[in-house]
Amino acid sequence: MELPTRPTLFDFHGVSMTKYFTDNWENIQNFEARPDDILIVSYPKSGTTWVCYMLDLLYFGNMGPEHRTSIPLHERVPFLEICAPPRPKGKDLADQLTTSPRLIKTHLPVQFVPKSFWEQNCRVVYVARNPKDNVVSYYHFGHMNGQHPEPGDWNTFLQKFMEEKMVFGSWYKHVNGWWEKKQAYSKLHYMFYEDLSENTGREIDQLCSFLGLSPSAEEKEKVRATVMFDNMKQDKMVNFSTIQEMNQDVFPFMRKGQVADWKNHFTVAQNKRFDEDYKQKMKNSTLRFRTEL
Ligand code: PPS
């Protein structure tokens, strides 16, 4: 397969995007959600895959090993807006899902979500990550994934993050937009990467209570153990090693999986500049992030 050329970023209704996530726009907007669909939402690199796998195991962990060993996670939980031929479109994969409920992943900011999800009163699971680790993870991903614009050097990338010129737009607006939605929409569960890292079992319990699931203690423990970073890193069905556009020799998709890795990348000056800017941008927000545990 020929690798695609790196896309350019453009303004799409006020949000920086690339063609890989806007080319199928009308069909995406007309997506017909069902009441039991579950939408898993995040800003890129916040722990989406981790949460997708948890939900997949909670619902379909008993389906037999073929489910987990022959179908990659990105097909079990389609990425709604992705449109990168010759791969199947995420929207089509979602339409073709035979599971119930259907688990669907998106990185869309809240204002772009197809309206049928709201009309059908679907459950939504949002996962957010502190911005410092988020930008570090995104930077490495930009290097290993040819479907993203050239990330440039670290300082340039960090600057672009602060200027909100990233694929899927502003981290600040994304996390706040969904946080505000949560205040008005009761079927939204807002999670944090740092909480997951601190106590995965507790987060699985909370997720189950939100989803109305009551697995046995043994089943929950099995899910907890299976989604540990080292296990997921080894598992070809969840570590994206089947996707050619991602060059895992540059950086693996399952890179570090830690809280506070940003300390290995931010200089003192960058950290100061980031904190000052953050304070300004988040001054009206009640959201609180932990940048270390
Ligand atoms: S994507 O491409 O937006 O869907 O990426 P996403 O899955 O949101 O984020 C990838 C980062 O999450 C880390 N990750 C994990 N951390 C801890 N435990 C588990 N099980 C886990 N699974 C994925 C992954 O390593 C990426 O973070 P970094 O910091 O780059 O390692």
Coordinates of C-alpha atoms and ligand atoms in Angstrom, one line a residue:
M1 CA 0.0 0.0 0.0
E2 CA 1.3 3.4 -0.9
L3 CA 1.7 5.7 2.1
P4 CA -0.4 8.9 1.9
T5 CA 1.3 12.3 1.8
R6 CA 0.9 14.3 5.0
P7 CA -2.2 16.4 5.0
T8 CA -2.4 20.1 5.7
L9 CA -4.4 21.7 8.4
F10 CA -7.3 24.0 7.5
D11 CA -10.0 25.9 9.3
F12 CA -13.2 24.0 9.3
H13 CA -16.1 25.9 10.9
G14 CA -13.6 27.4 13.4
V15 CA -11.7 24.2 14.2
S16 CA -8.4 23.1 12.7
M17 CA -8.9 19.8 10.8
T18 CA -7.5 17.7 8.0
K19 CA -9.3 16.1 5.1
Y20 CA -9.1 12.7 6.7
F21 CA -11.7 13.7 9.2
T22 CA -13.9 16.1 7.1
D23 CA -14.1 14.3 3.7
N24 CA -17.2 12.3 4.7
W25 CA -18.8 15.1 6.6
E26 CA -22.4 15.0 5.3
N27 CA -22.6 11.2 5.8
I28 CA -21.2 11.6 9.3
Q29 CA -23.7 14.3 10.2
N30 CA -26.5 12.1 9.0
F31 CA -25.3 9.1 11.0
E32 CA -28.3 7.3 12.5
A33 CA -27.6 6.6 16.1
R34 CA -29.5 4.0 18.0
P35 CA -30.6 4.5 21.6
D36 CA -28.2 1.9 23.0
D37 CA -25.2 3.2 21.0
I38 CA -22.3 4.3 23.3
L39 CA -20.1 7.1 22.1
I40 CA -16.5 7.2 23.4
V41 CA -15.2 10.7 23.0
S42 CA -11.8 12.3 23.6
Y43 CA -9.3 14.9 22.4
P44 CA -6.6 12.8 20.6
K45 CA -4.1 11.1 22.8
S46 CA -6.1 11.2 26.0
G47 CA -6.4 7.4 26.6
T48 CA -9.2 6.7 24.1
T49 CA -7.9 3.3 23.2
W50 CA -7.6 2.3 26.8
V51 CA -11.3 3.2 27.5
C52 CA -12.5 1.7 24.2
Y53 CA -10.8 -1.6 25.2
M54 CA -12.4 -1.5 28.6
L55 CA -15.9 -1.1 27.2
D56 CA -15.3 -3.7 24.6
L57 CA -14.2 -6.2 27.3
L58 CA -17.1 -5.3 29.6
Y59 CA -19.7 -5.9 26.9
F60 CA -18.1 -8.5 24.8
G61 CA -15.4 -10.1 26.9
N62 CA -17.4 -13.3 27.0
M63 CA -17.9 -13.6 23.3
G64 CA -15.1 -16.1 22.8
P65 CA -11.5 -15.5 21.9
E66 CA -12.1 -15.0 18.2
H67 CA -13.6 -11.6 18.9
R68 CA -10.4 -10.4 20.5
T69 CA -7.8 -12.3 18.5
S70 CA -9.1 -11.8 14.9
I71 CA -10.8 -8.4 14.8
P72 CA -8.7 -5.3 15.6
L73 CA -10.1 -3.0 18.2
H74 CA -10.4 -0.2 15.7
E75 CA -12.9 -2.3 13.8
R76 CA -14.7 -3.4 16.9
V77 CA -15.0 0.2 18.0
P78 CA -15.0 2.2 14.7
F79 CA -13.6 5.8 14.6
L80 CA -16.7 7.6 13.3
E81 CA -15.2 10.5 11.3
I82 CA -12.1 8.8 9.8
C83 CA -12.1 8.8 6.0
A84 CA -8.7 7.7 4.7
P85 CA -9.1 5.5 1.5
P86 CA -8.4 2.8 0.7
R87 CA -9.4 1.9 4.3
P88 CA -13.1 1.6 5.0
K89 CA -14.7 4.8 6.3
G90 CA -15.4 4.8 10.0
K91 CA -19.0 5.7 9.5
D92 CA -19.5 2.7 7.2
L93 CA -17.8 0.4 9.8
A94 CA -20.1 1.7 12.4
D95 CA -23.2 1.1 10.2
Q96 CA -22.0 -2.4 9.7
L97 CA -21.5 -3.3 13.3
T98 CA -23.6 -6.3 14.4
T99 CA -22.9 -5.9 18.1
S100 CA -25.4 -4.5 20.5
P101 CA -24.6 -2.1 21.9
R102 CA -22.5 -0.5 19.2
L103 CA -19.4 1.1 20.6
I104 CA -18.3 4.1 18.5
K105 CA -15.2 6.3 19.0
T106 CA -14.9 10.0 18.0
H107 CA -12.6 12.9 18.6
L108 CA -15.1 15.5 17.5
P109 CA -15.6 18.6 19.6
V110 CA -19.1 18.7 21.1
Q111 CA -20.6 21.0 18.5
F112 CA -19.8 18.6 15.6
V113 CA -21.4 15.5 17.0
P114 CA -24.2 14.1 14.8
K115 CA -27.5 15.2 16.2
S116 CA -29.0 11.7 16.3
F117 CA -26.8 10.8 19.3
W118 CA -28.6 13.5 21.3
E119 CA -32.0 12.7 19.8
Q120 CA -31.5 9.1 20.8
N121 CA -30.3 10.1 24.3
C122 CA -27.2 7.9 23.8
R123 CA -24.7 7.3 26.6
V124 CA -21.4 9.1 26.2
V125 CA -18.1 8.4 27.8
Y126 CA -15.6 11.2 27.6
V127 CA -12.0 10.8 28.6
A128 CA -9.6 13.8 29.2
R129 CA -5.9 14.0 30.0
N130 CA -3.8 16.7 31.4
P131 CA -2.6 19.0 28.6
K132 CA 1.1 18.6 29.3
D133 CA 1.1 14.8 28.9
N134 CA -1.5 15.2 26.1
V135 CA 0.7 17.4 24.0
V136 CA 3.8 15.3 24.6
S137 CA 1.9 12.2 23.4
Y138 CA 0.4 14.0 20.4
Y139 CA 3.9 15.2 19.4
H140 CA 5.2 11.7 19.3
F141 CA 2.1 10.4 17.5
G142 CA 2.5 13.1 14.9
H143 CA 6.0 11.7 14.1
M144 CA 4.9 8.1 13.8
N145 CA 1.6 8.7 12.0
G146 CA 1.9 9.8 8.4
Q147 CA -1.8 10.7 8.4
H148 CA -1.1 13.7 10.5
P149 CA 0.6 17.0 9.4
E150 CA 4.3 17.3 9.9
P151 CA 4.7 18.0 13.6
G152 CA 8.0 19.9 13.3
D153 CA 10.3 20.1 16.3
W154 CA 9.0 20.0 19.9
N155 CA 9.1 23.7 20.6
T156 CA 7.1 24.4 17.4
F157 CA 4.6 21.7 18.2
L158 CA 4.1 23.0 21.7
Q159 CA 3.6 26.5 20.4
K160 CA 1.0 25.2 17.9
F161 CA -0.8 23.4 20.7
M162 CA -1.0 26.6 22.7
E163 CA -2.2 28.4 19.5
E164 CA -4.9 25.7 19.2
K165 CA -3.7 24.8 15.8
M166 CA -3.9 21.0 16.1
V167 CA -5.9 18.4 14.3
F168 CA -9.3 18.5 16.1
G169 CA -8.6 22.0 17.2
S170 CA -8.1 23.4 20.6
W171 CA -7.5 21.0 23.6
Y172 CA -8.8 23.8 25.8
K173 CA -12.1 24.2 24.0
H174 CA -12.5 20.5 23.6
V175 CA -12.3 19.5 27.2
N176 CA -14.3 22.6 28.3
G177 CA -17.0 22.1 25.7
W178 CA -17.6 18.5 26.8
W179 CA -17.4 19.5 30.5
E180 CA -20.1 22.0 29.9
K181 CA -22.2 19.5 28.0
K182 CA -21.9 17.1 31.0
Q183 CA -23.6 19.7 33.2
A184 CA -26.7 19.7 31.0
Y185 CA -26.7 16.1 29.7
S186 CA -27.0 13.4 32.4
K187 CA -25.9 10.5 30.2
L188 CA -22.3 11.7 30.0
H189 CA -19.6 10.1 32.1
Y190 CA -16.4 12.3 32.2
M191 CA -13.2 10.4 33.0
F192 CA -9.6 11.4 33.5
Y193 CA -6.5 9.6 32.3
E194 CA -4.8 10.3 35.6
D195 CA -7.6 8.7 37.6
L196 CA -7.4 5.6 35.4
S197 CA -3.7 5.5 35.9
E198 CA -4.0 5.9 39.7
N199 CA -6.7 3.3 40.2
T200 CA -8.0 1.4 37.2
G201 CA -10.2 -0.9 39.2
R202 CA -12.1 2.1 40.8
E203 CA -12.6 3.7 37.4
I204 CA -14.0 0.4 36.0
D205 CA -16.4 0.3 38.9
Q206 CA -17.6 3.8 38.2
L207 CA -17.9 3.0 34.5
C208 CA -20.0 0.0 35.2
S209 CA -22.3 1.9 37.4
F210 CA -22.7 4.5 34.7
L211 CA -23.4 1.9 32.1
G212 CA -25.7 -0.1 34.3
L213 CA -23.5 -3.2 34.2
S214 CA -22.9 -5.5 37.1
P215 CA -20.1 -7.9 36.3
S216 CA -18.7 -10.2 39.0
A217 CA -15.6 -9.2 40.9
E218 CA -13.8 -11.9 39.0
E219 CA -14.9 -10.5 35.6
K220 CA -13.9 -7.0 36.6
E221 CA -10.5 -8.1 37.8
K222 CA -10.0 -9.8 34.4
V223 CA -10.8 -6.6 32.6
R224 CA -8.5 -4.6 34.8
A225 CA -5.6 -7.0 34.2
T226 CA -6.2 -7.2 30.5
V227 CA -6.1 -3.4 30.0
M228 CA -2.8 -3.0 31.8
F229 CA -0.4 -1.0 29.6
D230 CA 2.1 -3.9 29.2
N231 CA -0.6 -6.3 28.0
M232 CA -2.1 -3.8 25.6
K233 CA 1.4 -3.0 24.2
Q234 CA 2.0 -6.6 23.3
D235 CA -1.5 -7.2 21.8
K236 CA -1.5 -6.7 18.0
M237 CA -5.3 -6.3 18.0
V238 CA -5.1 -3.2 20.2
N239 CA -1.7 -1.7 19.6
F240 CA -2.4 -0.4 16.1
S241 CA 0.5 -2.4 14.6
T242 CA -1.9 -3.5 11.8
I243 CA -2.1 0.1 10.5
Q244 CA 0.6 0.7 8.0
E245 CA 0.4 4.5 8.2
M246 CA 1.7 4.3 11.7
N247 CA 5.4 3.6 11.8
Q248 CA 5.9 2.0 15.2
D249 CA 9.7 2.0 14.6
V250 CA 9.6 5.8 14.9
F251 CA 7.6 5.7 18.2
P252 CA 5.2 2.9 19.2
F253 CA 1.5 3.8 19.5
M254 CA 1.7 2.3 23.0
R255 CA 4.6 4.6 23.9
K256 CA 4.9 5.2 27.6
G257 CA 1.5 5.2 29.2
Q258 CA 2.5 7.4 32.1
V259 CA 1.4 10.4 34.0
A260 CA 4.1 13.2 34.2
D261 CA 6.2 12.1 31.2
W262 CA 5.9 15.8 30.3
K263 CA 8.7 16.5 32.8
N264 CA 11.1 14.8 30.4
H265 CA 10.2 17.1 27.5
F266 CA 9.2 20.6 28.8
T267 CA 12.1 23.0 29.6
V268 CA 11.7 25.2 32.6
A269 CA 11.0 28.2 30.3
Q270 CA 8.4 26.2 28.2
N271 CA 6.7 25.1 31.4
K272 CA 6.4 28.7 32.7
R273 CA 5.1 30.0 29.4
F274 CA 2.6 27.1 29.2
D275 CA 1.3 27.6 32.8
E276 CA 0.8 31.4 32.3
D277 CA -1.1 30.8 29.0
Y278 CA -3.1 27.9 30.6
K279 CA -4.2 30.1 33.5
Q280 CA -5.6 32.7 31.0
K281 CA -7.3 30.2 28.7
M282 CA -8.9 28.2 31.6
K283 CA -9.7 31.1 33.9
N284 CA -13.5 30.6 33.5
S285 CA -13.4 26.8 33.8
T286 CA -14.2 24.6 36.8
L287 CA -12.2 21.7 35.3
R288 CA -9.1 20.6 37.3
F289 CA -6.3 18.5 35.9
R290 CA -3.6 16.7 37.7
T291 CA -0.2 16.9 36.0
E292 CA 1.4 14.4 38.4
L293 CA 0.2 11.8 40.8
Ligands
PPS1 S1 -5.7 8.1 19.9 O1 -4.8 8.0 18.7 O2 -6.1 9.5 20.0 O3 -6.8 7.2 19.8 O4 -4.8 7.8 21.1 P1 -5.3 7.5 22.6 O5 -5.6 6.1 22.7 O6 -6.3 8.5 23.0 O7 -4.0 7.9 23.5 C1 -2.8 7.2 23.4 C2 -2.1 7.4 24.7 O8 -2.7 6.6 25.7 C3 -1.7 5.7 26.2 N1 -2.4 4.4 26.6 C4 -2.3 3.9 27.9 N2 -1.7 4.4 29.0 C5 -1.8 3.6 30.1 N3 -2.4 2.4 30.1 C6 -3.0 1.9 29.0 N4 -3.5 0.7 29.1 C7 -2.9 2.6 27.8 N5 -3.4 2.4 26.6 C8 -3.0 3.5 25.8 C9 -0.7 5.5 25.1 O9 0.5 4.9 25.5 C10 -0.6 6.9 24.6 O10 0.1 7.7 25.5 P2 1.7 8.0 25.5 O11 1.9 9.0 26.6 O12 2.0 8.5 24.2 O13 2.3 6.7 25.9

